Amino acid sequence: MDIQIKRGILEVCVLAAIKEEDSYGYKIIKDIKPYVDISESTLYPILRRLESMDLLSVKNVEHNGRLRKYYHITSSGLNRLAEFKKEWEELQSIYNFINNAGKQNDKE
């Protein structure tokens, strides 16, 4: 898969993972892993990028005597998720065209 497409999809996956409740890195990986293979070395740059784009915010919470970063989706992040759903409909339409292009010519 094209690296830019995958990067954009991973960003949206991270936003979706924290849509319902704030979460931290390890849990985000655990929640996404059944759908997309993602590692810590991939996740943390994505989290920093999303934070710099104001699509999520970060707060430090003490957990077992250590600080843990919790990530929260912002209203801009929610808007990005909605935009992605619309974009996906267009991509699905393009996929259907590509997938059926040869079949259409066979019928003629």
Short mmCIF file of N, CA, C and O in Angstrom, two decimals:
data_model
loop_
_atom_site.label_atom_id
_atom_site.label_comp_id
_atom_site.label_asym_id
_atom_site.label_seq_id
_atom_site.Cartn_x
_atom_site.Cartn_y
_atom_site.Cartn_z
N MET A 1 0.85 -1.18 0.00
CA MET A 1 0.00 0.00 0.00
C MET A 1 0.89 1.24 0.00
O MET A 1 1.92 1.27 0.67
N ASP A 2 0.48 2.24 -0.70
CA ASP A 2 1.21 3.50 -0.76
C ASP A 2 1.37 4.06 0.65
O ASP A 2 0.41 4.10 1.43
N ILE A 3 2.58 4.47 0.99
CA ILE A 3 2.90 4.92 2.35
C ILE A 3 2.07 6.13 2.77
O ILE A 3 1.65 6.24 3.93
N GLN A 4 1.79 7.05 1.85
CA GLN A 4 1.01 8.25 2.20
C GLN A 4 -0.44 7.89 2.50
O GLN A 4 -1.05 8.43 3.41
N ILE A 5 -0.98 6.95 1.72
CA ILE A 5 -2.36 6.52 1.97
C ILE A 5 -2.44 5.82 3.31
O ILE A 5 -3.32 6.10 4.12
N LYS A 6 -1.49 4.91 3.56
CA LYS A 6 -1.49 4.18 4.82
C LYS A 6 -1.32 5.13 6.00
O LYS A 6 -1.99 4.99 7.02
N ARG A 7 -0.46 6.12 5.86
CA ARG A 7 -0.24 7.09 6.94
C ARG A 7 -1.54 7.82 7.27
O ARG A 7 -1.90 7.97 8.43
N GLY A 8 -2.24 8.26 6.24
CA GLY A 8 -3.50 8.96 6.46
C GLY A 8 -4.55 8.08 7.11
O GLY A 8 -5.29 8.51 8.00
N ILE A 9 -4.59 6.82 6.70
CA ILE A 9 -5.54 5.88 7.28
C ILE A 9 -5.19 5.60 8.74
O ILE A 9 -6.07 5.55 9.59
N LEU A 10 -3.91 5.44 9.03
CA LEU A 10 -3.50 5.21 10.42
C LEU A 10 -3.87 6.39 11.31
O LEU A 10 -4.30 6.20 12.45
N GLU A 11 -3.70 7.59 10.81
CA GLU A 11 -4.07 8.77 11.59
C GLU A 11 -5.55 8.74 11.95
O GLU A 11 -5.93 8.99 13.10
N VAL A 12 -6.38 8.39 10.99
CA VAL A 12 -7.82 8.33 11.24
C VAL A 12 -8.15 7.17 12.18
O VAL A 12 -9.03 7.29 13.04
N CYS A 13 -7.44 6.06 12.07
CA CYS A 13 -7.65 4.93 12.98
C CYS A 13 -7.35 5.34 14.42
O CYS A 13 -8.09 4.97 15.34
N VAL A 14 -6.31 6.11 14.61
CA VAL A 14 -5.97 6.58 15.96
C VAL A 14 -7.07 7.49 16.49
O VAL A 14 -7.51 7.35 17.63
N LEU A 15 -7.56 8.39 15.65
CA LEU A 15 -8.65 9.26 16.09
C LEU A 15 -9.89 8.44 16.44
O LEU A 15 -10.55 8.70 17.45
N ALA A 16 -10.19 7.43 15.64
CA ALA A 16 -11.36 6.59 15.90
C ALA A 16 -11.19 5.82 17.21
O ALA A 16 -12.16 5.62 17.94
N ALA A 17 -9.96 5.42 17.50
CA ALA A 17 -9.70 4.65 18.72
C ALA A 17 -9.94 5.46 19.99
O ALA A 17 -10.25 4.89 21.03
N ILE A 18 -9.83 6.77 19.89
CA ILE A 18 -10.03 7.61 21.08
C ILE A 18 -11.32 8.42 21.00
O ILE A 18 -11.56 9.29 21.83
N LYS A 19 -12.14 8.11 20.02
CA LYS A 19 -13.38 8.88 19.83
C LYS A 19 -14.31 8.77 21.03
O LYS A 19 -14.86 9.76 21.48
N GLU A 20 -14.50 7.58 21.56
CA GLU A 20 -15.47 7.37 22.64
C GLU A 20 -14.91 7.68 24.02
O GLU A 20 -15.66 8.05 24.92
N GLU A 21 -13.59 7.47 24.21
CA GLU A 21 -13.00 7.76 25.51
C GLU A 21 -11.51 8.06 25.35
O GLU A 21 -10.86 7.55 24.44
N ASP A 22 -10.99 8.87 26.26
CA ASP A 22 -9.57 9.17 26.25
C ASP A 22 -8.79 7.87 26.42
O ASP A 22 -9.26 6.93 27.06
N SER A 23 -7.60 7.84 25.86
CA SER A 23 -6.81 6.61 25.93
C SER A 23 -5.33 6.95 25.93
O SER A 23 -4.93 8.09 25.72
N TYR A 24 -4.51 5.94 26.17
CA TYR A 24 -3.06 6.09 26.21
C TYR A 24 -2.44 5.16 25.16
O TYR A 24 -3.10 4.27 24.62
N GLY A 25 -1.16 5.37 24.88
CA GLY A 25 -0.48 4.70 23.78
C GLY A 25 -0.66 3.21 23.70
O GLY A 25 -1.09 2.67 22.67
N TYR A 26 -0.33 2.49 24.78
CA TYR A 26 -0.40 1.03 24.74
C TYR A 26 -1.82 0.55 24.45
O TYR A 26 -2.03 -0.37 23.67
N LYS A 27 -2.82 1.19 25.05
CA LYS A 27 -4.21 0.80 24.83
C LYS A 27 -4.65 1.11 23.40
O LYS A 27 -5.39 0.34 22.79
N ILE A 28 -4.20 2.21 22.85
CA ILE A 28 -4.53 2.55 21.47
C ILE A 28 -4.00 1.47 20.54
O ILE A 28 -4.71 0.99 19.65
N ILE A 29 -2.75 1.06 20.75
CA ILE A 29 -2.16 -0.01 19.94
C ILE A 29 -2.99 -1.29 20.07
O ILE A 29 -3.33 -1.92 19.07
N LYS A 30 -3.33 -1.63 21.30
CA LYS A 30 -4.11 -2.84 21.57
C LYS A 30 -5.48 -2.78 20.87
O LYS A 30 -5.95 -3.78 20.31
N ASP A 31 -6.12 -1.62 20.89
CA ASP A 31 -7.44 -1.46 20.27
C ASP A 31 -7.39 -1.52 18.74
O ASP A 31 -8.32 -2.02 18.11
N ILE A 32 -6.32 -1.01 18.16
CA ILE A 32 -6.20 -0.95 16.69
C ILE A 32 -5.66 -2.26 16.12
O ILE A 32 -6.00 -2.64 15.00
N LYS A 33 -4.81 -2.94 16.87
CA LYS A 33 -4.07 -4.12 16.39
C LYS A 33 -4.93 -5.17 15.67
O LYS A 33 -4.49 -5.72 14.67
N PRO A 34 -6.16 -5.47 16.11
CA PRO A 34 -6.94 -6.47 15.38
C PRO A 34 -7.29 -6.06 13.94
O PRO A 34 -7.62 -6.90 13.12
N TYR A 35 -7.18 -4.78 13.65
CA TYR A 35 -7.57 -4.26 12.33
C TYR A 35 -6.38 -3.83 11.48
O TYR A 35 -6.40 -3.98 10.26
N VAL A 36 -5.37 -3.26 12.13
CA VAL A 36 -4.21 -2.71 11.43
C VAL A 36 -2.97 -3.01 12.25
O VAL A 36 -2.97 -2.81 13.47
N ASP A 37 -1.94 -3.47 11.59
CA ASP A 37 -0.68 -3.73 12.30
C ASP A 37 0.00 -2.40 12.57
O ASP A 37 0.33 -1.67 11.63
N ILE A 38 0.17 -2.07 13.84
CA ILE A 38 0.80 -0.80 14.22
C ILE A 38 1.72 -1.04 15.41
O ILE A 38 1.40 -1.83 16.30
N SER A 39 2.86 -0.39 15.40
CA SER A 39 3.84 -0.54 16.47
C SER A 39 3.97 0.78 17.22
O SER A 39 3.49 1.82 16.76
N GLU A 40 4.67 0.74 18.35
CA GLU A 40 4.92 1.97 19.10
C GLU A 40 5.70 2.97 18.27
O GLU A 40 5.43 4.17 18.31
N SER A 41 6.67 2.47 17.51
CA SER A 41 7.50 3.39 16.71
C SER A 41 6.70 4.06 15.59
O SER A 41 7.10 5.09 15.08
N THR A 42 5.57 3.49 15.24
CA THR A 42 4.67 4.12 14.26
C THR A 42 3.66 5.02 14.97
O THR A 42 3.37 6.11 14.51
N LEU A 43 3.13 4.54 16.10
CA LEU A 43 2.07 5.27 16.79
C LEU A 43 2.51 6.62 17.33
O LEU A 43 1.83 7.63 17.12
N TYR A 44 3.61 6.67 18.04
CA TYR A 44 3.96 7.92 18.75
C TYR A 44 4.24 9.10 17.82
O TYR A 44 3.79 10.22 18.13
N PRO A 45 4.87 8.92 16.67
CA PRO A 45 4.97 10.06 15.74
C PRO A 45 3.58 10.50 15.23
O PRO A 45 3.35 11.70 15.04
N ILE A 46 2.68 9.55 15.04
CA ILE A 46 1.33 9.89 14.61
C ILE A 46 0.64 10.72 15.70
O ILE A 46 0.01 11.74 15.41
N LEU A 47 0.77 10.29 16.95
CA LEU A 47 0.16 11.04 18.05
C LEU A 47 0.72 12.46 18.13
O LEU A 47 -0.04 13.42 18.31
N ARG A 48 2.02 12.61 17.98
CA ARG A 48 2.62 13.95 18.01
C ARG A 48 2.11 14.80 16.84
O ARG A 48 1.81 15.99 17.01
N ARG A 49 2.01 14.20 15.67
CA ARG A 49 1.53 14.92 14.49
C ARG A 49 0.07 15.35 14.69
O ARG A 49 -0.29 16.50 14.41
N LEU A 50 -0.77 14.45 15.19
CA LEU A 50 -2.17 14.78 15.42
C LEU A 50 -2.32 15.88 16.48
O LEU A 50 -3.17 16.76 16.35
N GLU A 51 -1.46 15.84 17.48
CA GLU A 51 -1.48 16.90 18.50
C GLU A 51 -1.08 18.24 17.88
O GLU A 51 -1.73 19.26 18.13
N SER A 52 -0.05 18.23 17.05
CA SER A 52 0.40 19.48 16.43
C SER A 52 -0.64 20.04 15.47
O SER A 52 -0.69 21.25 15.23
N MET A 53 -1.51 19.17 14.95
CA MET A 53 -2.58 19.60 14.04
C MET A 53 -3.86 19.95 14.81
O MET A 53 -4.89 20.24 14.22
N ASP A 54 -3.79 19.90 16.15
CA ASP A 54 -4.93 20.18 17.03
C ASP A 54 -6.10 19.22 16.81
O ASP A 54 -7.26 19.60 17.01
N LEU A 55 -5.79 17.99 16.40
CA LEU A 55 -6.83 16.98 16.23
C LEU A 55 -7.03 16.17 17.50
O LEU A 55 -8.03 15.48 17.65
N LEU A 56 -6.05 16.28 18.39
CA LEU A 56 -6.18 15.68 19.71
C LEU A 56 -5.42 16.52 20.71
O LEU A 56 -4.57 17.33 20.34
N SER A 57 -5.77 16.33 21.97
CA SER A 57 -5.05 17.02 23.04
C SER A 57 -4.50 15.96 23.99
O SER A 57 -4.92 14.80 23.96
N VAL A 58 -3.55 16.36 24.82
CA VAL A 58 -2.86 15.43 25.70
C VAL A 58 -2.92 15.95 27.13
O VAL A 58 -2.80 17.16 27.37
N LYS A 59 -3.13 15.02 28.05
CA LYS A 59 -3.02 15.38 29.47
C LYS A 59 -2.25 14.28 30.17
O LYS A 59 -2.33 13.10 29.80
N ASN A 60 -1.47 14.66 31.16
CA ASN A 60 -0.70 13.70 31.95
C ASN A 60 -1.51 13.33 33.19
O ASN A 60 -2.00 14.21 33.89
N VAL A 61 -1.60 12.03 33.44
CA VAL A 61 -2.34 11.52 34.60
C VAL A 61 -1.42 10.55 35.33
O VAL A 61 -0.77 9.70 34.70
N GLU A 62 -1.37 10.67 36.66
CA GLU A 62 -0.54 9.75 37.43
C GLU A 62 -1.21 8.38 37.47
O GLU A 62 -2.40 8.26 37.73
N HIS A 63 -0.41 7.36 37.19
CA HIS A 63 -0.90 5.97 37.22
C HIS A 63 0.21 5.10 37.80
O HIS A 63 1.30 5.03 37.24
N ASN A 64 -0.05 4.47 38.93
CA ASN A 64 0.95 3.63 39.62
C ASN A 64 2.27 4.38 39.86
O ASN A 64 3.35 3.84 39.64
N GLY A 65 2.15 5.63 40.26
CA GLY A 65 3.33 6.42 40.59
C GLY A 65 4.07 7.00 39.39
O GLY A 65 5.11 7.63 39.56
N ARG A 66 3.56 6.78 38.20
CA ARG A 66 4.20 7.31 36.99
C ARG A 66 3.18 8.15 36.22
O ARG A 66 1.98 7.96 36.35
N LEU A 67 3.70 9.06 35.43
CA LEU A 67 2.81 9.87 34.59
C LEU A 67 2.51 9.10 33.30
O LEU A 67 3.41 8.53 32.68
N ARG A 68 1.25 9.07 32.94
CA ARG A 68 0.82 8.44 31.70
C ARG A 68 0.12 9.50 30.86
O ARG A 68 -0.72 10.25 31.37
N LYS A 69 0.45 9.58 29.59
CA LYS A 69 -0.20 10.54 28.69
C LYS A 69 -1.51 9.95 28.19
O LYS A 69 -1.54 8.86 27.63
N TYR A 70 -2.57 10.72 28.39
CA TYR A 70 -3.88 10.35 27.86
C TYR A 70 -4.21 11.29 26.70
O TYR A 70 -4.00 12.50 26.80
N TYR A 71 -4.73 10.71 25.65
CA TYR A 71 -5.05 11.47 24.44
C TYR A 71 -6.56 11.62 24.32
O TYR A 71 -7.32 10.69 24.57
N HIS A 72 -6.98 12.83 23.95
CA HIS A 72 -8.40 13.18 23.84
C HIS A 72 -8.65 13.76 22.45
O HIS A 72 -7.92 14.66 22.01
N ILE A 73 -9.68 13.27 21.79
CA ILE A 73 -9.99 13.81 20.46
C ILE A 73 -10.65 15.18 20.61
O ILE A 73 -11.48 15.39 21.50
N THR A 74 -10.27 16.12 19.78
CA THR A 74 -10.84 17.47 19.80
C THR A 74 -11.99 17.55 18.81
O THR A 74 -12.23 16.63 18.03
N SER A 75 -12.67 18.68 18.80
CA SER A 75 -13.75 18.86 17.83
C SER A 75 -13.18 18.84 16.40
O SER A 75 -13.82 18.33 15.49
N SER A 76 -11.98 19.35 16.22
CA SER A 76 -11.33 19.28 14.91
C SER A 76 -11.05 17.83 14.52
O SER A 76 -11.17 17.44 13.37
N GLY A 77 -10.68 17.01 15.51
CA GLY A 77 -10.46 15.59 15.27
C GLY A 77 -11.74 14.89 14.87
O GLY A 77 -11.74 14.04 13.96
N LEU A 78 -12.83 15.23 15.53
CA LEU A 78 -14.13 14.66 15.16
C LEU A 78 -14.52 15.07 13.74
O LEU A 78 -15.06 14.26 12.98
N ASN A 79 -14.24 16.32 13.39
CA ASN A 79 -14.51 16.78 12.03
C ASN A 79 -13.67 16.01 11.02
O ASN A 79 -14.15 15.67 9.94
N ARG A 80 -12.41 15.73 11.37
CA ARG A 80 -11.54 14.97 10.46
C ARG A 80 -12.09 13.57 10.23
O ARG A 80 -12.05 13.06 9.11
N LEU A 81 -12.62 12.95 11.28
CA LEU A 81 -13.25 11.63 11.13
C LEU A 81 -14.43 11.69 10.17
O LEU A 81 -14.59 10.82 9.31
N ALA A 82 -15.26 12.70 10.31
CA ALA A 82 -16.42 12.86 9.42
C ALA A 82 -15.97 13.08 7.98
O ALA A 82 -16.55 12.51 7.05
N GLU A 83 -14.94 13.90 7.78
CA GLU A 83 -14.40 14.13 6.44
C GLU A 83 -13.89 12.84 5.83
O GLU A 83 -14.11 12.57 4.66
N PHE A 84 -13.20 12.04 6.64
CA PHE A 84 -12.65 10.79 6.15
C PHE A 84 -13.76 9.85 5.66
O PHE A 84 -13.62 9.19 4.63
N LYS A 85 -14.87 9.81 6.39
CA LYS A 85 -15.98 8.95 5.97
C LYS A 85 -16.50 9.36 4.60
O LYS A 85 -16.80 8.51 3.77
N LYS A 86 -16.58 10.66 4.35
CA LYS A 86 -17.01 11.14 3.03
C LYS A 86 -15.97 10.79 1.97
O LYS A 86 -16.31 10.37 0.87
N GLU A 87 -14.69 10.98 2.30
CA GLU A 87 -13.62 10.65 1.36
C GLU A 87 -13.63 9.16 1.05
O GLU A 87 -13.39 8.75 -0.08
N TRP A 88 -13.91 8.35 2.05
CA TRP A 88 -13.93 6.90 1.86
C TRP A 88 -15.02 6.48 0.88
O TRP A 88 -14.83 5.57 0.08
N GLU A 89 -16.16 7.15 0.93
CA GLU A 89 -17.23 6.87 -0.02
C GLU A 89 -16.74 7.11 -1.45
O GLU A 89 -17.02 6.32 -2.35
N GLU A 90 -16.00 8.18 -1.66
CA GLU A 90 -15.45 8.48 -2.97
C GLU A 90 -14.41 7.43 -3.37
O GLU A 90 -14.40 6.95 -4.51
N LEU A 91 -13.55 7.05 -2.43
CA LEU A 91 -12.55 6.00 -2.71
C LEU A 91 -13.23 4.67 -3.03
O LEU A 91 -12.78 3.94 -3.91
N GLN A 92 -14.31 4.36 -2.34
CA GLN A 92 -15.05 3.13 -2.61
C GLN A 92 -15.62 3.15 -4.02
O GLN A 92 -15.58 2.15 -4.74
N SER A 93 -16.11 4.29 -4.44
CA SER A 93 -16.63 4.44 -5.79
C SER A 93 -15.53 4.24 -6.83
O SER A 93 -15.72 3.56 -7.84
N ILE A 94 -14.35 4.80 -6.57
CA ILE A 94 -13.21 4.64 -7.47
C ILE A 94 -12.79 3.17 -7.51
O ILE A 94 -12.54 2.62 -8.58
N TYR A 95 -12.74 2.53 -6.34
CA TYR A 95 -12.40 1.11 -6.28
C TYR A 95 -13.38 0.28 -7.11
O TYR A 95 -12.98 -0.61 -7.87
N ASN A 96 -14.67 0.56 -6.96
CA ASN A 96 -15.68 -0.19 -7.71
C ASN A 96 -15.49 -0.01 -9.21
O ASN A 96 -15.63 -0.97 -9.97
N PHE A 97 -15.17 1.20 -9.64
CA PHE A 97 -14.91 1.45 -11.06
C PHE A 97 -13.72 0.62 -11.54
O PHE A 97 -13.79 -0.06 -12.56
N ILE A 98 -12.62 0.69 -10.79
CA ILE A 98 -11.41 -0.04 -11.17
C ILE A 98 -11.68 -1.54 -11.19
O ILE A 98 -11.29 -2.25 -12.12
N ASN A 99 -12.36 -2.02 -10.19
CA ASN A 99 -12.64 -3.45 -10.07
C ASN A 99 -13.55 -3.95 -11.18
O ASN A 99 -13.42 -5.08 -11.63
N ASN A 100 -14.46 -3.12 -11.66
CA ASN A 100 -15.44 -3.54 -12.66
C ASN A 100 -15.12 -3.07 -14.07
O ASN A 100 -15.85 -3.42 -15.00
N ALA A 101 -14.04 -2.31 -14.25
CA ALA A 101 -13.73 -1.74 -15.57
C ALA A 101 -13.57 -2.82 -16.63
O ALA A 101 -14.13 -2.72 -17.73
N GLY A 102 -12.82 -3.85 -16.38
CA GLY A 102 -12.63 -4.91 -17.36
C GLY A 102 -13.90 -5.69 -17.61
O GLY A 102 -14.17 -6.13 -18.73
N LYS A 103 -14.71 -5.86 -16.63
CA LYS A 103 -15.97 -6.60 -16.76
C LYS A 103 -16.94 -5.88 -17.68
O LYS A 103 -17.67 -6.50 -18.42
N GLN A 104 -16.93 -4.54 -17.61
CA GLN A 104 -17.81 -3.75 -18.45
C GLN A 104 -17.45 -3.93 -19.91
O GLN A 104 -18.32 -4.06 -20.76
N ASN A 105 -16.15 -3.95 -20.21
CA ASN A 105 -15.70 -4.12 -21.60
C ASN A 105 -16.03 -5.50 -22.13
O ASN A 105 -16.26 -5.69 -23.32
N ASP A 106 -16.05 -6.51 -21.28
CA ASP A 106 -16.37 -7.88 -21.68
C ASP A 106 -17.81 -8.00 -22.14
O ASP A 106 -18.14 -8.84 -22.99
N LYS A 107 -18.71 -7.18 -21.60
CA LYS A 107 -20.13 -7.25 -21.92
C LYS A 107 -20.44 -6.65 -23.28
O LYS A 107 -21.46 -6.92 -23.87
N GLU A 108 -19.56 -5.80 -23.78
CA GLU A 108 -19.82 -5.09 -25.03
C GLU A 108 -19.52 -5.92 -26.25
O GLU A 108 -18.96 -6.87 -26.37
#
